[in-house]
Short mmCIF file of C-alpha atoms in Angstrom, two decimals:
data_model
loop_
_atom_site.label_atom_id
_atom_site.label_comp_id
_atom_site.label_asym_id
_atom_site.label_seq_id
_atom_site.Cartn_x
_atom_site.Cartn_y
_atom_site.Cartn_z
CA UNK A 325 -204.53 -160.88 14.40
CA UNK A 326 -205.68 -157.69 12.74
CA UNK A 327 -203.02 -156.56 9.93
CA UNK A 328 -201.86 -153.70 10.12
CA UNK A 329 -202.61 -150.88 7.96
CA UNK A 330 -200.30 -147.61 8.91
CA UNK A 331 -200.33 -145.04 11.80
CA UNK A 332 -202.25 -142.01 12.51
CA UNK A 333 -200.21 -138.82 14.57
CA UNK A 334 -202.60 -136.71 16.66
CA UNK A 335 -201.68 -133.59 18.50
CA UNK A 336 -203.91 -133.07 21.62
CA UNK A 337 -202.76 -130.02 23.95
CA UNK A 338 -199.44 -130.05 22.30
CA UNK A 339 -198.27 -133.44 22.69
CA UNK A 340 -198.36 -136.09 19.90
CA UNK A 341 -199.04 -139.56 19.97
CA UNK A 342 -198.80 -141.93 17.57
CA UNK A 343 -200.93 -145.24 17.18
CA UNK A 344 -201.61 -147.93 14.54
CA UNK A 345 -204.27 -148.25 12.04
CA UNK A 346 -205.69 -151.93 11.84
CA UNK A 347 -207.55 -153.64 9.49
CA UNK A 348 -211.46 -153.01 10.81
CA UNK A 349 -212.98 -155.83 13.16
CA UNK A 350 -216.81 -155.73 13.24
CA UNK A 351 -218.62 -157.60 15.65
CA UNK A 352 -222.37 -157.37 16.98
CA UNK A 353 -222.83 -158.86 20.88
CA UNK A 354 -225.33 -158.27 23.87
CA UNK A 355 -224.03 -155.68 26.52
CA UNK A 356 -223.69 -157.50 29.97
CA UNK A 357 -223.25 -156.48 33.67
CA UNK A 358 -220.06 -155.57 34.65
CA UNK A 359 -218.17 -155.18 38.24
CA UNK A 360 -219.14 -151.32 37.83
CA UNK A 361 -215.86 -149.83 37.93
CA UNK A 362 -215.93 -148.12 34.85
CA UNK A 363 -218.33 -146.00 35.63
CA UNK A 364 -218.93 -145.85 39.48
CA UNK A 365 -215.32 -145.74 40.38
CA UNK A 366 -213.66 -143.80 37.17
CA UNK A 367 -216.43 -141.68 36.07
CA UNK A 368 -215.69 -143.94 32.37
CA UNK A 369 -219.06 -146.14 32.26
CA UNK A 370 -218.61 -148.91 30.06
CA UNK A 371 -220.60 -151.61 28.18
CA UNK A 372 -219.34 -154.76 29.14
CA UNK A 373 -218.90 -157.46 26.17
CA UNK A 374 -219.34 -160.97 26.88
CA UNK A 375 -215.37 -162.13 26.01
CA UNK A 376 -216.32 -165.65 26.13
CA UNK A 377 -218.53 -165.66 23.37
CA UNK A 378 -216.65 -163.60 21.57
CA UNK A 379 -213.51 -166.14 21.02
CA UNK A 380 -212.93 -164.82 17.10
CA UNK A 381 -212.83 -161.07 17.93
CA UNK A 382 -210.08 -161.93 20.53
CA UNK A 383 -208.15 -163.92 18.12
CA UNK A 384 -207.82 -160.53 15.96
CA UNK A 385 -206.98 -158.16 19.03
CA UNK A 386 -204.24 -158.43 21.12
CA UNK A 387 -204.39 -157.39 24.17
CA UNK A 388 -204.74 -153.02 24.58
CA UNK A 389 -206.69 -150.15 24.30
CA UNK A 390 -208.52 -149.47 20.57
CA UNK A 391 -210.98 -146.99 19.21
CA UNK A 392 -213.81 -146.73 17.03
CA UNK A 393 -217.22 -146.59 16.54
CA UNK A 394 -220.38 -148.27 18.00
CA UNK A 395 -224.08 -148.76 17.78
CA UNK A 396 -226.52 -149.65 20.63
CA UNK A 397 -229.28 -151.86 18.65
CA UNK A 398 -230.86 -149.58 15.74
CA UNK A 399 -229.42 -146.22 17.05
CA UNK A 400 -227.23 -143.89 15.52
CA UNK A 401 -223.02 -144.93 15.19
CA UNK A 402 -220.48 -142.78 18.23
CA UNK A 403 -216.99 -142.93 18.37
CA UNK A 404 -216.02 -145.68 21.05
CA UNK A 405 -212.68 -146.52 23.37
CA UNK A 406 -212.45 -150.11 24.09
CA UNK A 407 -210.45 -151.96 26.19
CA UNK A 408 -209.41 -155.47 25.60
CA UNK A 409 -207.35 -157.89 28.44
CA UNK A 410 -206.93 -158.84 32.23
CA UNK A 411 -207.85 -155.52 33.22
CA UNK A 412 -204.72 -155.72 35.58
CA UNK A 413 -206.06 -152.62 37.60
CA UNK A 414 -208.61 -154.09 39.37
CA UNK A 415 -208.38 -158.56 38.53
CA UNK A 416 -204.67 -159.00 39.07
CA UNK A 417 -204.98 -162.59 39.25
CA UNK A 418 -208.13 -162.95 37.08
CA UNK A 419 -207.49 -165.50 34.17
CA UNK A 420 -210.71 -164.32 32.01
CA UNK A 421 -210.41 -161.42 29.49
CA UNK A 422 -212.72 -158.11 29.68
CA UNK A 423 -214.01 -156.58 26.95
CA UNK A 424 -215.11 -153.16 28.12
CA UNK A 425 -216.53 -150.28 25.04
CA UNK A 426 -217.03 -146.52 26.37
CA UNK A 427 -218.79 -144.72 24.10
CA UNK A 428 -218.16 -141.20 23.67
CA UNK A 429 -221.74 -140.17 24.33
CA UNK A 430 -224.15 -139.68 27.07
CA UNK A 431 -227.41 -142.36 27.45
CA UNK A 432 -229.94 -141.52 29.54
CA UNK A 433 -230.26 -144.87 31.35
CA UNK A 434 -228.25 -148.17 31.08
CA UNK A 435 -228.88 -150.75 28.11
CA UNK A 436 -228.31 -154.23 29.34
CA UNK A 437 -229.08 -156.79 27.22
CA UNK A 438 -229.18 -154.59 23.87
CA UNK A 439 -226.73 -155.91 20.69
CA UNK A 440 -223.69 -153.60 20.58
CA UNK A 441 -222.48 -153.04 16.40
CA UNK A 442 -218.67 -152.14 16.86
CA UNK A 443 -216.19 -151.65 14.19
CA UNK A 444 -212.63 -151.63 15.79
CA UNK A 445 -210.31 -149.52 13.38
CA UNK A 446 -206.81 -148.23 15.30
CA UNK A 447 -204.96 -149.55 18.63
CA UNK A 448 -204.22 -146.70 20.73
CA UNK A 449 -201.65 -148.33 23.34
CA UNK A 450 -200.92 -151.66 25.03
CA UNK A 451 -202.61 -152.80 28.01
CA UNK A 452 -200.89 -151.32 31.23
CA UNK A 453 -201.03 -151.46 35.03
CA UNK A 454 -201.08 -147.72 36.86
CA UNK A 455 -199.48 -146.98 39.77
CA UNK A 456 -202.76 -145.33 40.78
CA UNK A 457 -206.14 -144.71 40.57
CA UNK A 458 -205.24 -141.31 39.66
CA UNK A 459 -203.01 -142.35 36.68
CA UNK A 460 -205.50 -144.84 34.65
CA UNK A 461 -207.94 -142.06 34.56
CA UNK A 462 -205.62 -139.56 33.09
CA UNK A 463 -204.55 -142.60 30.71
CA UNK A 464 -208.59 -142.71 30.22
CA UNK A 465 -208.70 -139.17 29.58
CA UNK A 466 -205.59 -139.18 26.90
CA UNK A 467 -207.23 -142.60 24.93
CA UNK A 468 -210.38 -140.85 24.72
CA UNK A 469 -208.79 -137.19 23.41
CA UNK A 470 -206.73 -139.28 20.95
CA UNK A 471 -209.11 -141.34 20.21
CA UNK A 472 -211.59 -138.37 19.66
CA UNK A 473 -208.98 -136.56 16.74
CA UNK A 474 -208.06 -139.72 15.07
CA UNK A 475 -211.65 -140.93 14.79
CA UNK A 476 -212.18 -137.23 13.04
CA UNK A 477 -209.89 -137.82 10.57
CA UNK A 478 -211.35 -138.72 7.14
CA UNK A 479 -209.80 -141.98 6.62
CA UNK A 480 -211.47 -143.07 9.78
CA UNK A 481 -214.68 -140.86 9.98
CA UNK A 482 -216.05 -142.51 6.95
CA UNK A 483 -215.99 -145.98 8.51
CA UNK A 484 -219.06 -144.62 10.75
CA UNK A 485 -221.14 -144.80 8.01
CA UNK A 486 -220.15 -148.57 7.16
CA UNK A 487 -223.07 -150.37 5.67
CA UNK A 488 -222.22 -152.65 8.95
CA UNK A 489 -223.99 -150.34 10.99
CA UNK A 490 -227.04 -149.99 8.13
CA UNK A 491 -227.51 -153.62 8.43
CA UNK A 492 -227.93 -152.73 12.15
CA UNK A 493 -230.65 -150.70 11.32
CA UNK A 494 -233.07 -153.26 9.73
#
């Protein structure tokens, strides 16, 4: 799995959280259709990852929530949220991994079938089940303000300009 490589504190509306650093995982892989949850049903769309193709990145993750940044094709590098695992909330008794990326920026219209460029540089928390609806989305909300500060932070900001994401660009 991913080593680990120290933790970042962030401070969001007075309350600190702590999360771990990781070595960075890139990875390039077509955006597929999802159940539409993400965005339909949490107001979070996401770009759905095909997990089965993507057996090596899952050997480095375990199972959680991670941030970090993102290209769609050629286009220019946002900060991400990604989640990684059963997605207990809505496939209880699923048995196939989801790899879901919300990227902190608006697109005008959906890009199916485009290569996503993600570097994955900090886990933000484990995987969880909510009691409610109401609960994953603040959880949502808190990743993506966390995520958001530590993402700022130079150690991390720099990785946006990896030449993984020039290489993109060709």
């Amino acid at each position: 799995s991913a080593e680990y490589m120290g933790r970042i504190t962030c401070v969001v509306m007075g309350v600190a959280r702590t999360f771990n650093r990781i070595t960075p995982v890139f990875f390039s892989a077509p955006v597929i259709r999802g159940f539409g949850q993400g965005g339909r049903l949490l107001g979070f769309p996401t770009a759905n990852l095909p997990s089965g193709q993507l057996k090596s990145v899952l050997d480095q993750l375990e199972r959680g929530i991670y941030c970090g940044f993102t290209s769609v094709g050629r286009g220019e590098v946002h900060q991400m949220v990604m989640s990684v695992g059963w997605n207990p909330q809505f496939h209880e008794d699923q048995k196939q991994l989801f790899m879901e990326v919300h990227i902190l920026h608006t697109f005008p219209q959906d890009f199916y079938g485009e290569e996503l460029n993600v570097v994955v540089v900090a886990k933000l928390r484990d995987e969880a089940k909510f009691d409610s609806l109401d609960g994953l989305i603040v959880a949502i909300r808190e990743d993506i303000e966390f995520a958001k500060q530590g993402l700022s932070s130079p150690e991390l900001a720099s990785l946006a300009q990896h030449p993984f994401f020039l290489k993109a660009k060709q």
